[in-house]
Short mmCIF file of C-alpha atoms in Angstrom, two decimals:
data_model
loop_
_atom_site.label_atom_id
_atom_site.label_comp_id
_atom_site.label_asym_id
_atom_site.label_seq_id
_atom_site.Cartn_x
_atom_site.Cartn_y
_atom_site.Cartn_z
CA GLU X 1320 -16.22 12.17 14.42
CA LYS X 1321 -17.93 15.07 12.60
CA LYS X 1322 -15.21 17.20 13.68
CA ALA X 1323 -12.87 14.82 12.21
CA ARG X 1324 -14.45 15.13 8.82
CA LEU X 1325 -15.23 18.57 8.79
CA PHE X 1326 -14.71 19.46 5.15
CA VAL X 1327 -15.27 22.95 3.73
CA GLY X 1328 -14.82 25.54 0.94
CA ARG X 1329 -13.89 22.08 -1.54
CA GLU X 1330 -17.97 21.15 -2.07
CA LYS X 1331 -18.26 22.49 -5.60
CA GLU X 1332 -15.04 20.59 -6.60
CA MET X 1333 -16.10 17.43 -5.01
CA GLU X 1334 -19.61 17.36 -6.99
CA GLU X 1335 -17.85 17.63 -10.20
CA ILE X 1336 -15.69 14.62 -9.53
CA ILE X 1337 -18.33 12.90 -8.40
CA SER X 1338 -20.37 14.16 -11.56
CA ARG X 1339 -18.38 13.35 -13.69
CA PHE X 1340 -17.97 9.94 -12.00
CA TYR X 1341 -21.39 8.73 -12.31
CA GLU X 1342 -22.05 10.60 -16.07
CA ASN X 1343 -20.85 7.41 -18.09
CA ILE X 1344 -22.05 4.35 -15.65
CA SER X 1345 -21.44 1.89 -19.16
CA GLU X 1346 -17.37 3.18 -18.75
CA ASN X 1347 -16.52 2.30 -14.75
CA LYS X 1348 -13.86 3.95 -13.89
CA ARG X 1349 -11.17 2.64 -12.03
CA ALA X 1350 -9.06 5.27 -11.32
CA ILE X 1351 -9.39 8.89 -10.18
CA ILE X 1352 -6.14 11.95 -10.49
CA VAL X 1353 -6.39 14.67 -9.17
CA SER X 1354 -3.80 17.16 -9.48
CA GLY X 1355 -2.09 20.53 -8.19
CA LEU X 1356 0.06 22.37 -6.34
CA SER X 1357 1.13 20.28 -3.01
CA HIS X 1358 -0.06 21.57 0.22
CA VAL X 1359 -3.66 22.97 -1.52
CA GLY X 1360 -5.61 19.36 0.13
CA ARG X 1361 -5.26 17.35 -2.87
CA LYS X 1362 -4.98 14.05 -1.02
CA ARG X 1363 -7.92 15.17 1.50
CA LEU X 1364 -10.55 16.66 -1.25
CA LEU X 1365 -9.48 12.71 -2.35
CA LYS X 1366 -10.38 11.49 0.89
CA GLU X 1367 -13.86 13.21 0.99
CA VAL X 1368 -14.49 11.91 -2.18
CA ILE X 1369 -13.66 8.26 -1.23
CA VAL X 1370 -15.46 8.47 1.69
CA ALA X 1371 -18.59 10.98 1.11
CA LYS X 1372 -19.87 9.68 -2.32
CA ILE X 1373 -17.77 6.25 -3.65
CA GLY X 1374 -16.97 4.70 -0.51
CA ASN X 1375 -19.86 2.61 -0.45
CA GLY X 1376 -20.44 1.55 3.04
CA LEU X 1377 -17.14 2.86 4.72
CA HIS X 1378 -17.15 4.57 8.54
CA ILE X 1379 -16.86 8.29 7.81
CA THR X 1380 -12.96 8.31 10.03
CA TYR X 1381 -11.92 5.87 7.32
CA GLU X 1382 -8.52 6.54 6.11
CA PRO X 1383 -7.62 5.22 3.09
CA ILE X 1384 -3.88 3.56 2.46
CA ILE X 1385 -1.50 5.95 1.47
CA VAL X 1386 1.13 4.70 -1.41
CA GLN X 1387 4.39 7.50 -2.07
CA LEU X 1388 5.97 7.31 -5.66
CA THR X 1389 8.23 9.74 -7.06
CA ASP X 1390 10.21 10.36 -10.01
CA LYS X 1391 12.55 7.76 -9.34
CA ASP X 1392 10.22 4.81 -8.44
CA SER X 1393 8.68 2.30 -10.81
CA ILE X 1394 5.89 -0.80 -10.83
CA ASP X 1395 8.00 -2.49 -8.28
CA SER X 1396 8.37 0.53 -5.82
CA PHE X 1397 4.64 0.49 -6.16
CA ILE X 1398 3.98 -3.42 -5.59
CA PHE X 1399 6.60 -3.20 -2.67
CA GLN X 1400 3.99 -0.92 -0.67
CA LEU X 1401 1.21 -2.69 -1.48
CA ASN X 1402 2.58 -5.86 -0.26
CA ASP X 1403 3.84 -4.26 2.70
CA ILE X 1404 0.07 -3.43 3.85
CA LEU X 1405 -1.32 -6.99 2.77
CA LYS X 1406 1.41 -8.70 4.29
CA LYS X 1407 1.24 -11.17 0.80
CA TYR X 1408 4.91 -12.25 0.09
CA GLU X 1409 7.85 -12.33 2.13
CA PRO X 1410 10.22 -9.48 1.34
CA ASP X 1411 13.14 -12.03 -0.18
CA SER X 1412 10.07 -14.24 -1.97
CA LEU X 1413 8.55 -11.02 -3.41
CA LEU X 1414 11.92 -9.86 -4.79
CA ARG X 1415 12.48 -13.21 -6.40
CA ILE X 1416 8.93 -13.16 -7.44
CA LEU X 1417 9.36 -9.96 -9.72
CA GLN X 1418 12.68 -11.06 -11.07
CA GLU X 1419 11.42 -14.12 -12.46
CA SER X 1420 7.94 -12.66 -13.41
CA GLU X 1421 7.45 -11.48 -17.24
CA SER X 1422 4.77 -9.74 -15.84
CA LEU X 1423 5.36 -7.12 -12.58
CA LYS X 1424 1.73 -5.93 -13.72
CA SER X 1425 -0.46 -9.15 -12.62
CA VAL X 1426 1.81 -9.23 -9.68
CA ALA X 1427 -0.01 -5.27 -8.99
CA ILE X 1428 -3.19 -6.17 -9.90
CA ASP X 1429 -3.29 -9.44 -7.54
CA LEU X 1430 -2.69 -7.53 -4.70
CA LEU X 1431 -4.97 -4.49 -5.64
CA ASN X 1432 -8.17 -6.48 -6.21
CA GLU X 1433 -6.90 -8.19 -2.85
CA LEU X 1434 -6.54 -5.28 -1.06
CA TYR X 1435 -10.15 -4.24 -2.37
CA GLY X 1436 -11.94 -7.22 -1.91
CA VAL X 1437 -10.83 -6.17 1.98
CA HIS X 1438 -12.60 -2.79 1.39
CA GLU X 1439 -9.01 -1.11 1.18
CA ARG X 1440 -8.91 2.36 -1.15
CA ILE X 1441 -5.12 3.70 -2.42
CA LEU X 1442 -4.56 6.48 -2.35
CA VAL X 1443 -1.38 7.80 -4.08
CA ASN X 1444 0.69 10.30 -3.22
CA ASP X 1445 2.19 11.03 -6.74
CA ASP X 1446 6.11 13.11 -7.31
CA MET X 1447 5.66 12.85 -11.65
CA CYS X 1448 5.90 9.02 -10.97
CA ILE X 1449 2.45 8.07 -12.35
CA VAL X 1450 1.97 11.46 -14.05
CA THR X 1451 5.00 12.80 -15.76
CA ASN X 1452 6.07 16.63 -15.46
CA GLN X 1453 4.90 16.48 -19.69
CA GLY X 1454 1.42 15.15 -18.49
CA LYS X 1455 1.99 11.81 -19.59
CA LEU X 1456 0.68 8.63 -17.81
CA ILE X 1457 3.25 6.44 -17.32
CA ASP X 1458 2.64 3.37 -18.95
CA TRP X 1459 2.94 0.27 -16.46
CA PHE X 1460 -0.08 2.68 -14.96
CA VAL X 1461 -2.29 2.80 -17.41
CA ASP X 1462 -1.41 -1.08 -18.24
CA ILE X 1463 -2.82 -1.89 -14.95
CA ILE X 1464 -6.14 0.01 -15.10
CA ASN X 1465 -7.12 -0.96 -18.46
CA ASP X 1466 -6.11 -4.74 -17.64
CA ARG X 1467 -9.52 -6.68 -17.31
CA SER X 1468 -8.41 -8.75 -14.84
CA LEU X 1469 -8.30 -5.77 -12.48
CA ILE X 1470 -11.99 -5.54 -10.81
CA SER X 1471 -13.92 -3.34 -12.38
CA ALA X 1472 -13.96 -1.00 -9.70
CA CYS X 1473 -12.41 2.70 -8.47
CA HIS X 1474 -9.13 1.34 -7.21
CA LEU X 1475 -7.08 4.12 -6.74
CA PHE X 1476 -7.13 7.52 -5.95
CA VAL X 1477 -4.11 9.69 -7.31
CA ALA X 1478 -3.22 12.94 -5.59
CA SER X 1479 -0.44 14.47 -8.70
CA ARG X 1480 1.42 17.29 -8.50
CA CYS X 1481 1.23 17.42 -12.31
CA SER X 1482 -1.60 17.59 -14.12
CA VAL X 1483 -2.75 15.05 -16.91
CA THR X 1484 -2.66 16.55 -20.59
CA SER X 1485 -6.08 16.72 -22.44
CA TYR X 1486 -5.22 14.00 -25.25
CA GLU X 1487 -4.27 12.13 -22.21
CA ALA X 1488 -7.01 11.87 -20.15
CA ARG X 1489 -9.83 12.10 -24.00
CA LYS X 1490 -7.49 9.31 -24.72
CA TYR X 1491 -7.67 7.08 -21.49
CA THR X 1492 -11.48 6.59 -20.54
CA LYS X 1493 -11.16 4.50 -17.57
CA ILE X 1494 -9.14 7.30 -15.30
CA GLN X 1495 -10.87 10.09 -14.64
CA THR X 1496 -8.36 13.43 -14.46
CA HIS X 1497 -9.29 17.08 -12.98
#
């Protein structure tokens, strides 16, 4: 188990993430975004943060659920991938719900809350879907994070290729960026 969790060289970054996560307890973070080039350890860093520091009792070999999103994807893709994990809806039924639903956001929040309830964490491998190449956060993601019906806890850990602008980072206090 210790070999599987061997993590060397990024302790300072991990401590910075944890320190910022806990510095203002009154403002509960619901997402952490780590940006940088592909293949430099963004996802591994987030996995370590989840298991070692934020996971509250997760086993050290725990692997978060990975969702892949590209610039061609939307909230629909996000919902379908979450549903693939939970199997709450049959694919045809989910498609019908998404076509008829006025608020796709509420479907996504419902799935996220259920996943959190069964102690699952979502690691999003983001390729310009949540964080655009201009450094802006996509509206549907911000709407989900800021919605009152989302359980007040850190649900989403995003490994983004693009960095969030400092303006966006200050604007959305429930999202922590690095």
